[in-house]
């Protein structure tokens, strides 16, 4: 049983026992998604934002064979400052290997969902989910399809959890990602606008499958989804206006990074971190500021959502 490997931090355990809302946070964005010290700042700020929303944060990671749900500040710092390459990136397919090894592993959206769900958490905030990579299905000129589709999508279909993100990132094939989610039965609800957020920018230009005018409305749909037992639900929240990147700047940086990755032959789990670093460089850090702002904002929204959910199911 998964419980055998689970270590739920005391504050989180007590909150869950008392039906106090809890929000899970992932750790891959700390170890593989953002450079130091932005990664440590955002890890701390996301936890603070969850608290501000009225919930208890539980950052998830793996350390020395323990699936940890809830980290202390020393743990966050260890993850954020670990030497490059020493932290494994754990998703559903690599979770067992990550738990079977000594040292730190960071959890992606799929692995975080597995651990947080096992602990009894229902709401989870991240920056961006993995999705269908460009070139996964249709072949770019002269190249074969890669079939690189993140395990996050399948996880959303099978694990009943509310995941708050800023929309699938533009490094992905966003229309294909939406189609995949639809086929696998995952509702996608955007709060406050009809268009799907574009991660670095407020809009992807693509219509969101569902939209909710307010957070309360989204929480209501989320609560019904969980009680129907139909698996997970993706909530999309646009990046705060002030830190959003202009649409064309974001698009240019993304397109260039995707082309460079193809030319450099980067693939597999290394692809997403590689693209993020490349985009940070190309935008002189503006993408890191947007990424940081949206993660903290999502954590705040997830905290509020968890509070409304707890109230309505009480
Ligand atoms: N998108 C981001 N930042 C991230 C990730 C995605 O904007 O840090 C991370 C998340 O942890 C996500 C993972 O679950 O990358 C997806 O990796 P892959 O594409 O290899 O499935
Ligand atoms: Mn992949």
CSV table of N, CA and C in Angstrom, one decimal, residues 107-265:
chain,number,residue,atom,x,y,z
A,107,UNK,N,8.5,16.0,-7.3
A,107,UNK,CA,7.3,15.4,-7.9
A,107,UNK,C,6.8,16.3,-9.0
A,108,UNK,N,6.4,15.8,-10.1
A,108,UNK,CA,5.7,16.5,-11.2
A,108,UNK,C,4.2,16.5,-10.8
A,109,UNK,N,3.4,17.1,-11.7
A,109,UNK,CA,2.0,17.1,-11.4
A,109,UNK,C,1.4,15.7,-11.2
A,110,UNK,N,1.8,14.7,-12.0
A,110,UNK,CA,1.3,13.4,-11.9
A,110,UNK,C,1.7,12.8,-10.5
A,111,UNK,N,2.9,12.8,-10.2
A,111,UNK,CA,3.4,12.2,-8.9
A,111,UNK,C,2.9,13.0,-7.7
A,112,UNK,N,2.7,14.3,-7.8
A,112,UNK,CA,2.2,15.0,-6.7
A,112,UNK,C,0.7,14.7,-6.5
A,113,UNK,N,0.0,14.5,-7.5
A,113,UNK,CA,-1.4,14.1,-7.4
A,113,UNK,C,-1.5,12.7,-6.7
A,114,UNK,N,-0.7,11.8,-7.1
A,114,UNK,CA,-0.7,10.4,-6.5
A,114,UNK,C,-0.5,10.5,-5.0
A,115,UNK,N,0.5,11.2,-4.6
A,115,UNK,CA,0.9,11.3,-3.1
A,115,UNK,C,-0.2,12.1,-2.4
A,116,UNK,N,-0.6,13.3,-2.9
A,116,UNK,CA,-1.5,14.1,-2.2
A,116,UNK,C,-2.9,13.5,-2.1
A,117,UNK,N,-3.3,12.8,-3.1
A,117,UNK,CA,-4.6,12.1,-3.1
A,117,UNK,C,-4.5,11.0,-2.0
A,118,UNK,N,-3.4,10.3,-2.0
A,118,UNK,CA,-3.3,9.2,-0.9
A,118,UNK,C,-3.4,9.8,0.5
A,119,UNK,N,-2.9,11.0,0.6
A,119,UNK,CA,-3.0,11.7,1.9
A,119,UNK,C,-4.4,12.2,2.3
A,120,UNK,N,-5.2,12.3,1.3
A,120,UNK,CA,-6.6,12.8,1.5
A,120,UNK,C,-6.8,14.3,1.1
A,121,UNK,N,-5.8,14.8,0.3
A,121,UNK,CA,-5.9,16.2,-0.2
A,121,UNK,C,-6.8,16.2,-1.5
A,122,UNK,N,-7.5,17.3,-1.6
A,122,UNK,CA,-8.4,17.4,-2.8
A,122,UNK,C,-8.0,18.5,-3.8
A,123,UNK,N,-7.2,19.5,-3.3
A,123,UNK,CA,-6.9,20.6,-4.2
A,123,UNK,C,-5.4,20.8,-4.3
A,124,UNK,N,-4.9,21.1,-5.5
A,124,UNK,CA,-3.5,21.2,-5.8
A,124,UNK,C,-3.2,22.4,-6.7
A,125,UNK,N,-2.2,23.1,-6.4
A,125,UNK,CA,-1.9,24.3,-7.2
A,125,UNK,C,-0.5,24.1,-7.9
A,126,UNK,N,-0.4,24.4,-9.1
A,126,UNK,CA,0.9,24.3,-9.8
A,126,UNK,C,1.0,25.5,-10.8
A,127,UNK,N,2.1,25.6,-11.5
A,127,UNK,CA,2.2,26.7,-12.5
A,127,UNK,C,1.5,26.2,-13.8
A,128,UNK,N,2.2,25.3,-14.5
A,128,UNK,CA,1.7,24.7,-15.7
A,128,UNK,C,1.7,23.2,-15.6
A,129,UNK,N,0.7,22.6,-16.3
A,129,UNK,CA,0.7,21.1,-16.4
A,129,UNK,C,1.5,20.7,-17.6
A,130,UNK,N,2.0,19.5,-17.6
A,130,UNK,CA,2.5,18.9,-18.8
A,130,UNK,C,1.4,18.6,-19.8
A,131,UNK,N,1.7,18.4,-21.1
A,131,UNK,CA,0.6,18.1,-22.0
A,131,UNK,C,1.2,17.4,-23.2
A,132,UNK,N,0.5,17.5,-24.3
A,132,UNK,CA,0.9,17.0,-25.6
A,132,UNK,C,2.0,17.9,-26.1
A,133,UNK,N,3.2,17.4,-26.3
A,133,UNK,CA,4.3,18.2,-26.8
A,133,UNK,C,4.1,18.5,-28.3
A,134,UNK,N,4.6,19.6,-28.8
A,134,UNK,CA,4.5,19.8,-30.2
A,134,UNK,C,5.3,18.7,-30.9
A,135,UNK,N,4.8,18.3,-32.0
A,135,UNK,CA,5.5,17.2,-32.7
A,135,UNK,C,5.2,15.8,-32.1
A,136,UNK,N,4.3,15.7,-31.1
A,136,UNK,CA,4.0,14.4,-30.5
A,136,UNK,C,3.2,13.6,-31.5
A,137,UNK,N,2.3,14.3,-32.2
A,137,UNK,CA,1.3,13.6,-33.0
A,137,UNK,C,1.6,13.8,-34.5
A,138,UNK,N,1.7,15.1,-34.9
A,138,UNK,CA,1.9,15.4,-36.3
A,138,UNK,C,3.4,15.5,-36.4
A,139,UNK,N,4.0,15.1,-37.5
A,139,UNK,CA,5.4,15.2,-37.6
A,139,UNK,C,5.8,16.5,-38.2
A,140,UNK,N,6.7,17.2,-37.6
A,140,UNK,CA,7.3,18.4,-38.2
A,140,UNK,C,8.0,17.9,-39.5
A,141,UNK,N,8.4,18.9,-40.3
A,141,UNK,CA,9.0,18.5,-41.6
A,141,UNK,C,10.1,17.5,-41.4
A,142,UNK,N,10.0,16.3,-42.0
A,142,UNK,CA,11.0,15.4,-42.0
A,142,UNK,C,11.2,14.6,-40.7
A,143,UNK,N,10.4,14.9,-39.7
A,143,UNK,CA,10.6,14.2,-38.4
A,143,UNK,C,9.4,13.3,-38.1
A,144,UNK,N,9.7,12.2,-37.4
A,144,UNK,CA,8.6,11.3,-37.0
A,144,UNK,C,7.9,11.8,-35.8
A,145,UNK,N,6.6,11.5,-35.6
A,145,UNK,CA,6.0,11.9,-34.3
A,145,UNK,C,6.7,11.3,-33.1
A,146,UNK,N,6.8,12.1,-32.1
A,146,UNK,CA,7.5,11.7,-30.9
A,146,UNK,C,6.7,10.9,-29.9
A,147,UNK,N,5.3,11.1,-29.9
A,147,UNK,CA,4.4,10.5,-28.9
A,147,UNK,C,4.7,11.1,-27.5
A,148,UNK,N,5.4,12.2,-27.4
A,148,UNK,CA,5.7,12.8,-26.1
A,148,UNK,C,4.4,13.5,-25.5
A,149,UNK,N,3.7,12.7,-24.7
A,149,UNK,CA,2.5,13.2,-24.1
A,149,UNK,C,2.7,13.0,-22.6
A,150,UNK,N,2.6,14.1,-21.8
A,150,UNK,CA,2.9,14.0,-20.4
A,150,UNK,C,2.0,13.1,-19.6
A,151,UNK,N,2.5,12.4,-18.7
A,151,UNK,CA,1.7,11.5,-17.8
A,151,UNK,C,0.7,12.3,-17.0
A,152,UNK,N,0.9,13.7,-16.9
A,152,UNK,CA,0.0,14.5,-16.2
A,152,UNK,C,-1.4,14.4,-16.7
A,153,UNK,N,-1.6,14.2,-18.0
A,153,UNK,CA,-2.9,14.2,-18.6
A,153,UNK,C,-3.7,13.0,-18.1
A,154,UNK,N,-3.0,11.8,-18.2
A,154,UNK,CA,-3.7,10.6,-17.8
A,154,UNK,C,-4.0,10.6,-16.3
A,155,UNK,N,-3.1,11.3,-15.6
A,155,UNK,CA,-3.3,11.3,-14.1
A,155,UNK,C,-4.5,12.2,-13.8
A,156,UNK,N,-4.7,13.3,-14.5
A,156,UNK,CA,-5.9,14.1,-14.3
A,156,UNK,C,-7.2,13.3,-14.5
A,157,UNK,N,-7.1,12.4,-15.5
A,157,UNK,CA,-8.3,11.5,-15.8
A,157,UNK,C,-8.6,10.5,-14.7
A,158,UNK,N,-7.6,10.0,-14.1
A,158,UNK,CA,-7.8,8.9,-13.1
A,158,UNK,C,-7.9,9.3,-11.7
A,159,UNK,N,-7.2,10.4,-11.3
A,159,UNK,CA,-7.1,10.8,-9.9
A,159,UNK,C,-8.1,12.0,-9.5
A,160,UNK,N,-9.0,11.7,-8.6
A,160,UNK,CA,-10.0,12.8,-8.3
A,160,UNK,C,-9.4,13.9,-7.5
A,161,UNK,N,-8.9,14.9,-8.2
A,161,UNK,CA,-8.3,16.1,-7.5
A,161,UNK,C,-8.5,17.3,-8.4
A,162,UNK,N,-8.6,18.5,-7.7
A,162,UNK,CA,-8.8,19.7,-8.4
A,162,UNK,C,-7.4,20.3,-8.6
A,163,UNK,N,-7.0,20.5,-9.8
A,163,UNK,CA,-5.7,21.1,-10.1
A,163,UNK,C,-5.8,22.5,-10.7
A,164,UNK,N,-5.2,23.4,-10.0
A,164,UNK,CA,-5.2,24.8,-10.5
A,164,UNK,C,-3.9,25.1,-11.2
A,165,UNK,N,-4.0,25.6,-12.4
A,165,UNK,CA,-2.9,26.0,-13.2
A,165,UNK,C,-3.1,27.3,-14.0
A,166,UNK,N,-2.1,27.7,-14.8
A,166,UNK,CA,-2.3,29.0,-15.6
A,166,UNK,C,-2.5,28.6,-17.0
A,167,UNK,N,-3.1,27.4,-17.3
A,167,UNK,CA,-3.3,27.0,-18.7
A,167,UNK,C,-2.1,26.2,-19.2
A,168,UNK,N,-2.3,25.3,-20.1
A,168,UNK,CA,-1.2,24.5,-20.7
A,168,UNK,C,-0.2,25.5,-21.3
A,169,UNK,N,1.0,25.3,-21.0
A,169,UNK,CA,2.0,26.2,-21.5
A,169,UNK,C,2.2,26.2,-23.0
A,170,UNK,N,2.5,27.3,-23.6
A,170,UNK,CA,2.7,27.4,-25.1
A,170,UNK,C,3.8,26.6,-25.7
A,171,UNK,N,4.6,26.0,-24.8
A,171,UNK,CA,5.6,25.1,-25.4
A,171,UNK,C,5.0,23.8,-25.9
A,172,UNK,N,3.7,23.6,-25.5
A,172,UNK,CA,2.9,22.4,-25.8
A,172,UNK,C,2.1,22.7,-27.1
A,173,UNK,N,1.5,21.6,-27.6
A,173,UNK,CA,0.5,21.6,-28.6
A,173,UNK,C,-0.8,21.8,-27.8
A,174,UNK,N,-1.3,23.1,-27.6
A,174,UNK,CA,-2.4,23.4,-26.7
A,174,UNK,C,-3.7,22.8,-27.2
A,175,UNK,N,-4.1,22.9,-28.5
A,175,UNK,CA,-5.3,22.3,-29.0
A,175,UNK,C,-5.3,20.8,-28.8
A,176,UNK,N,-4.2,20.1,-29.1
A,176,UNK,CA,-4.1,18.7,-28.9
A,176,UNK,C,-4.2,18.3,-27.4
A,177,UNK,N,-3.7,19.1,-26.6
A,177,UNK,CA,-3.7,18.9,-25.1
A,177,UNK,C,-5.2,18.9,-24.7
A,178,UNK,N,-5.9,19.9,-25.2
A,178,UNK,CA,-7.4,20.0,-24.8
A,178,UNK,C,-8.1,18.8,-25.3
A,179,UNK,N,-7.8,18.4,-26.6
A,179,UNK,CA,-8.5,17.3,-27.1
A,179,UNK,C,-8.3,16.0,-26.3
A,180,UNK,N,-7.0,15.9,-25.9
A,180,UNK,CA,-6.7,14.7,-25.1
A,180,UNK,C,-7.4,14.7,-23.8
A,181,UNK,N,-7.5,15.9,-23.1
A,181,UNK,CA,-8.2,16.0,-21.9
A,181,UNK,C,-9.7,15.7,-22.1
A,182,UNK,N,-10.2,16.2,-23.2
A,182,UNK,CA,-11.7,15.9,-23.4
A,182,UNK,C,-11.9,14.4,-23.6
A,183,UNK,N,-11.1,13.8,-24.4
A,183,UNK,CA,-11.2,12.3,-24.7
A,183,UNK,C,-11.2,11.5,-23.4
A,184,UNK,N,-10.3,12.0,-22.5
A,184,UNK,CA,-10.1,11.2,-21.2
A,184,UNK,C,-11.0,11.7,-20.1
A,185,UNK,N,-11.9,12.6,-20.5
A,185,UNK,CA,-13.0,13.0,-19.5
A,185,UNK,C,-12.6,14.0,-18.5
A,186,UNK,N,-11.6,14.8,-18.8
A,186,UNK,CA,-11.2,15.8,-17.8
A,186,UNK,C,-11.8,17.2,-18.1
A,187,UNK,N,-12.7,17.7,-17.2
A,187,UNK,CA,-13.2,19.0,-17.4
A,187,UNK,C,-12.1,20.1,-17.2
A,188,UNK,N,-12.2,21.1,-18.1
A,188,UNK,CA,-11.3,22.2,-18.0
A,188,UNK,C,-12.1,23.5,-17.8
A,189,UNK,N,-11.9,24.1,-16.7
A,189,UNK,CA,-12.7,25.3,-16.3
A,189,UNK,C,-11.9,26.5,-16.1
A,190,UNK,N,-12.1,27.5,-16.9
A,190,UNK,CA,-11.3,28.8,-16.7
A,190,UNK,C,-12.2,29.7,-15.9
A,191,UNK,N,-11.5,30.4,-14.9
A,191,UNK,CA,-12.2,31.3,-14.1
A,191,UNK,C,-12.1,32.7,-14.7
A,192,UNK,N,-13.3,33.4,-14.8
A,192,UNK,CA,-13.4,34.8,-15.1
A,192,UNK,C,-13.2,35.2,-16.6
A,193,UNK,N,-13.0,34.3,-17.5
A,193,UNK,CA,-12.9,34.6,-18.9
A,193,UNK,C,-13.3,33.4,-19.8
A,194,UNK,N,-13.7,33.7,-21.0
A,194,UNK,CA,-14.1,32.6,-21.9
A,194,UNK,C,-12.9,31.9,-22.6
A,195,UNK,N,-11.8,32.7,-22.7
A,195,UNK,CA,-10.6,32.1,-23.4
A,195,UNK,C,-9.7,31.4,-22.4
A,196,UNK,N,-9.1,30.4,-22.9
A,196,UNK,CA,-8.1,29.6,-22.1
A,196,UNK,C,-6.9,30.5,-21.9
A,197,UNK,N,-6.4,30.6,-20.6
A,197,UNK,CA,-5.2,31.4,-20.4
A,197,UNK,C,-4.0,30.8,-21.2
A,198,UNK,N,-3.0,31.6,-21.5
A,198,UNK,CA,-1.9,31.2,-22.3
A,198,UNK,C,-0.6,31.1,-21.5
A,199,UNK,N,-0.7,30.8,-20.2
A,199,UNK,CA,0.4,30.6,-19.3
A,199,UNK,C,1.1,31.9,-19.1
A,200,UNK,N,2.1,32.3,-20.0
A,200,UNK,CA,2.8,33.5,-19.9
A,200,UNK,C,2.0,34.7,-20.2
A,201,UNK,N,0.9,34.5,-21.0
A,201,UNK,CA,0.0,35.6,-21.4
A,201,UNK,C,-1.4,35.2,-20.9
A,202,UNK,N,-2.2,36.3,-20.8
A,202,UNK,CA,-3.6,36.1,-20.2
A,202,UNK,C,-4.5,35.2,-21.1
A,203,UNK,N,-4.2,35.2,-22.4
A,203,UNK,CA,-5.1,34.4,-23.3
A,203,UNK,C,-4.3,33.6,-24.3
A,204,UNK,N,-4.7,32.4,-24.5
A,204,UNK,CA,-4.1,31.5,-25.5
A,204,UNK,C,-4.7,31.7,-26.9
A,205,UNK,N,-5.8,32.5,-26.9
A,205,UNK,CA,-6.6,32.7,-28.1
A,205,UNK,C,-7.5,31.5,-28.4
A,206,UNK,N,-7.5,30.5,-27.6
A,206,UNK,CA,-8.4,29.4,-27.8
A,206,UNK,C,-9.5,29.4,-26.7
A,207,UNK,N,-10.7,29.0,-27.1
A,207,UNK,CA,-11.8,29.0,-26.2
A,207,UNK,C,-11.6,27.9,-25.1
A,208,UNK,N,-11.9,28.3,-23.9
A,208,UNK,CA,-11.8,27.3,-22.8
A,208,UNK,C,-13.0,26.4,-22.9
A,209,UNK,N,-12.9,25.1,-22.8
A,209,UNK,CA,-14.0,24.2,-22.9
A,209,UNK,C,-15.2,24.6,-21.9
A,210,UNK,N,-14.8,25.0,-20.7
A,210,UNK,CA,-15.8,25.5,-19.8
A,210,UNK,C,-15.3,26.8,-19.2
A,211,UNK,N,-16.2,27.7,-18.7
A,211,UNK,CA,-15.7,28.8,-18.0
A,211,UNK,C,-16.7,29.1,-16.8
A,212,UNK,N,-16.1,29.6,-15.7
A,212,UNK,CA,-16.9,29.9,-14.6
A,212,UNK,C,-16.7,31.4,-14.3
A,213,UNK,N,-17.8,32.2,-14.1
A,213,UNK,CA,-17.6,33.6,-13.9
A,213,UNK,C,-16.9,34.0,-12.6
A,214,UNK,N,-17.1,33.1,-11.6
A,214,UNK,CA,-16.4,33.5,-10.3
A,214,UNK,C,-15.8,32.2,-9.8
A,215,UNK,N,-14.9,32.4,-8.8
A,215,UNK,CA,-14.3,31.3,-8.1
A,215,UNK,C,-15.3,30.4,-7.4
A,216,UNK,N,-16.3,31.1,-6.8
A,216,UNK,CA,-17.4,30.3,-6.1
A,216,UNK,C,-18.0,29.3,-7.1
A,217,UNK,N,-18.3,29.8,-8.3
A,217,UNK,CA,-18.9,29.0,-9.3
A,217,UNK,C,-18.0,27.8,-9.7
A,218,UNK,N,-16.7,28.1,-9.9
A,218,UNK,CA,-15.8,27.0,-10.2
A,218,UNK,C,-15.7,26.0,-9.1
A,219,UNK,N,-15.7,26.5,-7.9
A,219,UNK,CA,-15.7,25.6,-6.7
A,219,UNK,C,-16.9,24.7,-6.7
A,220,UNK,N,-18.0,25.2,-7.1
A,220,UNK,CA,-19.3,24.5,-7.1
A,220,UNK,C,-19.2,23.3,-8.1
A,221,UNK,N,-18.7,23.6,-9.3
A,221,UNK,CA,-18.5,22.6,-10.3
A,221,UNK,C,-17.5,21.6,-9.8
A,222,UNK,N,-16.4,22.0,-9.2
A,222,UNK,CA,-15.3,21.2,-8.7
A,222,UNK,C,-15.9,20.2,-7.7
A,223,UNK,N,-16.7,20.7,-6.8
A,223,UNK,CA,-17.3,19.9,-5.7
A,223,UNK,C,-18.2,18.8,-6.3
A,224,UNK,N,-19.0,19.2,-7.3
A,224,UNK,CA,-19.9,18.2,-8.0
A,224,UNK,C,-19.0,17.1,-8.7
A,225,UNK,N,-18.0,17.6,-9.4
A,225,UNK,CA,-17.1,16.6,-10.1
A,225,UNK,C,-16.5,15.6,-9.1
A,226,UNK,N,-16.0,16.1,-8.0
A,226,UNK,CA,-15.5,15.1,-7.0
A,226,UNK,C,-16.5,14.2,-6.5
A,227,UNK,N,-17.7,14.7,-6.2
A,227,UNK,CA,-18.7,13.8,-5.6
A,227,UNK,C,-19.3,12.9,-6.7
A,228,UNK,N,-19.2,13.2,-7.9
A,228,UNK,CA,-19.6,12.3,-9.0
A,228,UNK,C,-18.6,11.1,-9.1
A,229,UNK,N,-17.4,11.3,-8.6
A,229,UNK,CA,-16.4,10.3,-8.7
A,229,UNK,C,-15.8,10.1,-10.1
A,230,UNK,N,-15.8,11.3,-10.8
A,230,UNK,CA,-15.4,11.2,-12.2
A,230,UNK,C,-13.9,11.5,-12.5
A,231,UNK,N,-13.1,11.6,-11.5
A,231,UNK,CA,-11.7,11.9,-11.7
A,231,UNK,C,-11.4,13.3,-11.5
A,232,UNK,N,-10.3,13.8,-12.0
A,232,UNK,CA,-9.8,15.1,-11.7
A,232,UNK,C,-10.5,16.2,-12.6
A,233,UNK,N,-10.1,17.4,-12.2
A,233,UNK,CA,-10.7,18.6,-12.9
A,233,UNK,C,-9.6,19.7,-13.0
A,234,UNK,N,-9.4,20.3,-14.1
A,234,UNK,CA,-8.4,21.3,-14.3
A,234,UNK,C,-9.0,22.7,-14.2
A,235,UNK,N,-8.5,23.5,-13.3
A,235,UNK,CA,-9.0,24.9,-13.2
A,235,UNK,C,-7.9,25.8,-13.8
A,236,UNK,N,-8.2,26.7,-14.7
A,236,UNK,CA,-7.3,27.6,-15.3
A,236,UNK,C,-7.5,29.0,-14.8
A,237,UNK,N,-6.4,29.6,-14.4
A,237,UNK,CA,-6.4,31.0,-13.9
A,237,UNK,C,-5.4,31.8,-14.7
A,238,UNK,N,-5.8,33.0,-15.3
A,238,UNK,CA,-4.8,33.7,-16.1
A,238,UNK,C,-3.7,34.3,-15.2
A,239,UNK,N,-2.5,34.4,-15.7
A,239,UNK,CA,-1.4,35.1,-15.0
A,239,UNK,C,-1.8,36.5,-14.7
A,240,UNK,N,-1.4,37.0,-13.5
A,240,UNK,CA,-1.7,38.4,-13.1
A,240,UNK,C,-1.3,39.4,-14.2
A,241,UNK,N,-2.2,40.4,-14.5
A,241,UNK,CA,-2.0,41.3,-15.6
A,241,UNK,C,-0.6,42.0,-15.6
A,242,UNK,N,-0.1,42.4,-14.4
A,242,UNK,CA,1.1,43.1,-14.3
A,242,UNK,C,2.4,42.4,-14.8
A,243,UNK,N,2.3,41.0,-14.6
A,243,UNK,CA,3.5,40.2,-14.9
A,243,UNK,C,3.4,39.5,-16.3
A,244,UNK,N,2.2,39.6,-16.9
A,244,UNK,CA,2.0,38.9,-18.1
A,244,UNK,C,3.0,39.3,-19.2
A,245,UNK,N,3.4,38.4,-20.1
A,245,UNK,CA,4.3,38.8,-21.2
A,245,UNK,C,3.4,39.2,-22.4
A,246,UNK,N,3.8,40.2,-23.1
A,246,UNK,CA,3.1,40.5,-24.4
A,246,UNK,C,3.0,39.2,-25.2
A,247,UNK,N,1.8,39.0,-25.9
A,247,UNK,CA,1.6,37.8,-26.6
A,247,UNK,C,2.7,37.4,-27.6
A,248,UNK,N,3.2,38.5,-28.4
A,248,UNK,CA,4.1,38.1,-29.4
A,248,UNK,C,5.5,37.8,-28.8
A,249,UNK,N,5.9,38.5,-27.7
A,249,UNK,CA,7.2,38.2,-27.1
A,249,UNK,C,7.2,36.8,-26.6
A,250,UNK,N,6.1,36.4,-26.0
A,250,UNK,CA,6.0,35.0,-25.5
A,250,UNK,C,6.1,34.0,-26.6
A,251,UNK,N,5.3,34.3,-27.7
A,251,UNK,CA,5.3,33.4,-28.8
A,251,UNK,C,6.6,33.2,-29.5
A,252,UNK,N,7.3,34.3,-29.7
A,252,UNK,CA,8.6,34.2,-30.3
A,252,UNK,C,9.6,33.4,-29.5
A,253,UNK,N,9.7,33.7,-28.2
A,253,UNK,CA,10.6,33.0,-27.4
A,253,UNK,C,10.3,31.5,-27.4
A,254,UNK,N,9.0,31.1,-27.3
A,254,UNK,CA,8.6,29.7,-27.3
A,254,UNK,C,9.0,29.0,-28.6
A,255,UNK,N,8.6,29.7,-29.7
A,255,UNK,CA,8.9,29.1,-31.0
A,255,UNK,C,10.4,28.8,-31.2
A,256,UNK,N,11.2,29.8,-30.8
A,256,UNK,CA,12.6,29.6,-30.9
A,256,UNK,C,13.1,28.5,-30.1
A,257,UNK,N,12.6,28.4,-28.8
A,257,UNK,CA,13.1,27.4,-27.9
A,257,UNK,C,12.7,26.0,-28.4
A,258,UNK,N,11.5,25.9,-29.0
A,258,UNK,CA,11.0,24.6,-29.5
A,258,UNK,C,11.9,24.1,-30.6
A,259,UNK,N,12.2,25.1,-31.5
A,259,UNK,CA,13.1,24.8,-32.7
A,259,UNK,C,14.5,24.4,-32.2
A,260,UNK,N,15.0,25.1,-31.3
A,260,UNK,CA,16.4,24.8,-30.8
A,260,UNK,C,16.4,23.4,-30.1
A,261,UNK,N,15.3,23.1,-29.4
A,261,UNK,CA,15.3,21.8,-28.7
A,261,UNK,C,15.3,20.7,-29.8
A,262,UNK,N,14.6,20.9,-30.8
A,262,UNK,CA,14.5,19.8,-31.9
A,262,UNK,C,15.9,19.7,-32.5
A,263,UNK,N,16.5,20.8,-32.8
A,263,UNK,CA,17.9,20.8,-33.4
A,263,UNK,C,18.9,20.1,-32.5
A,264,UNK,N,18.7,20.4,-31.2
A,264,UNK,CA,19.7,19.9,-30.2
A,264,UNK,C,19.4,18.4,-29.8
A,265,UNK,N,18.2,17.9,-30.3
A,265,UNK,CA,17.8,16.5,-30.0
A,265,UNK,C,17.4,16.3,-28.6
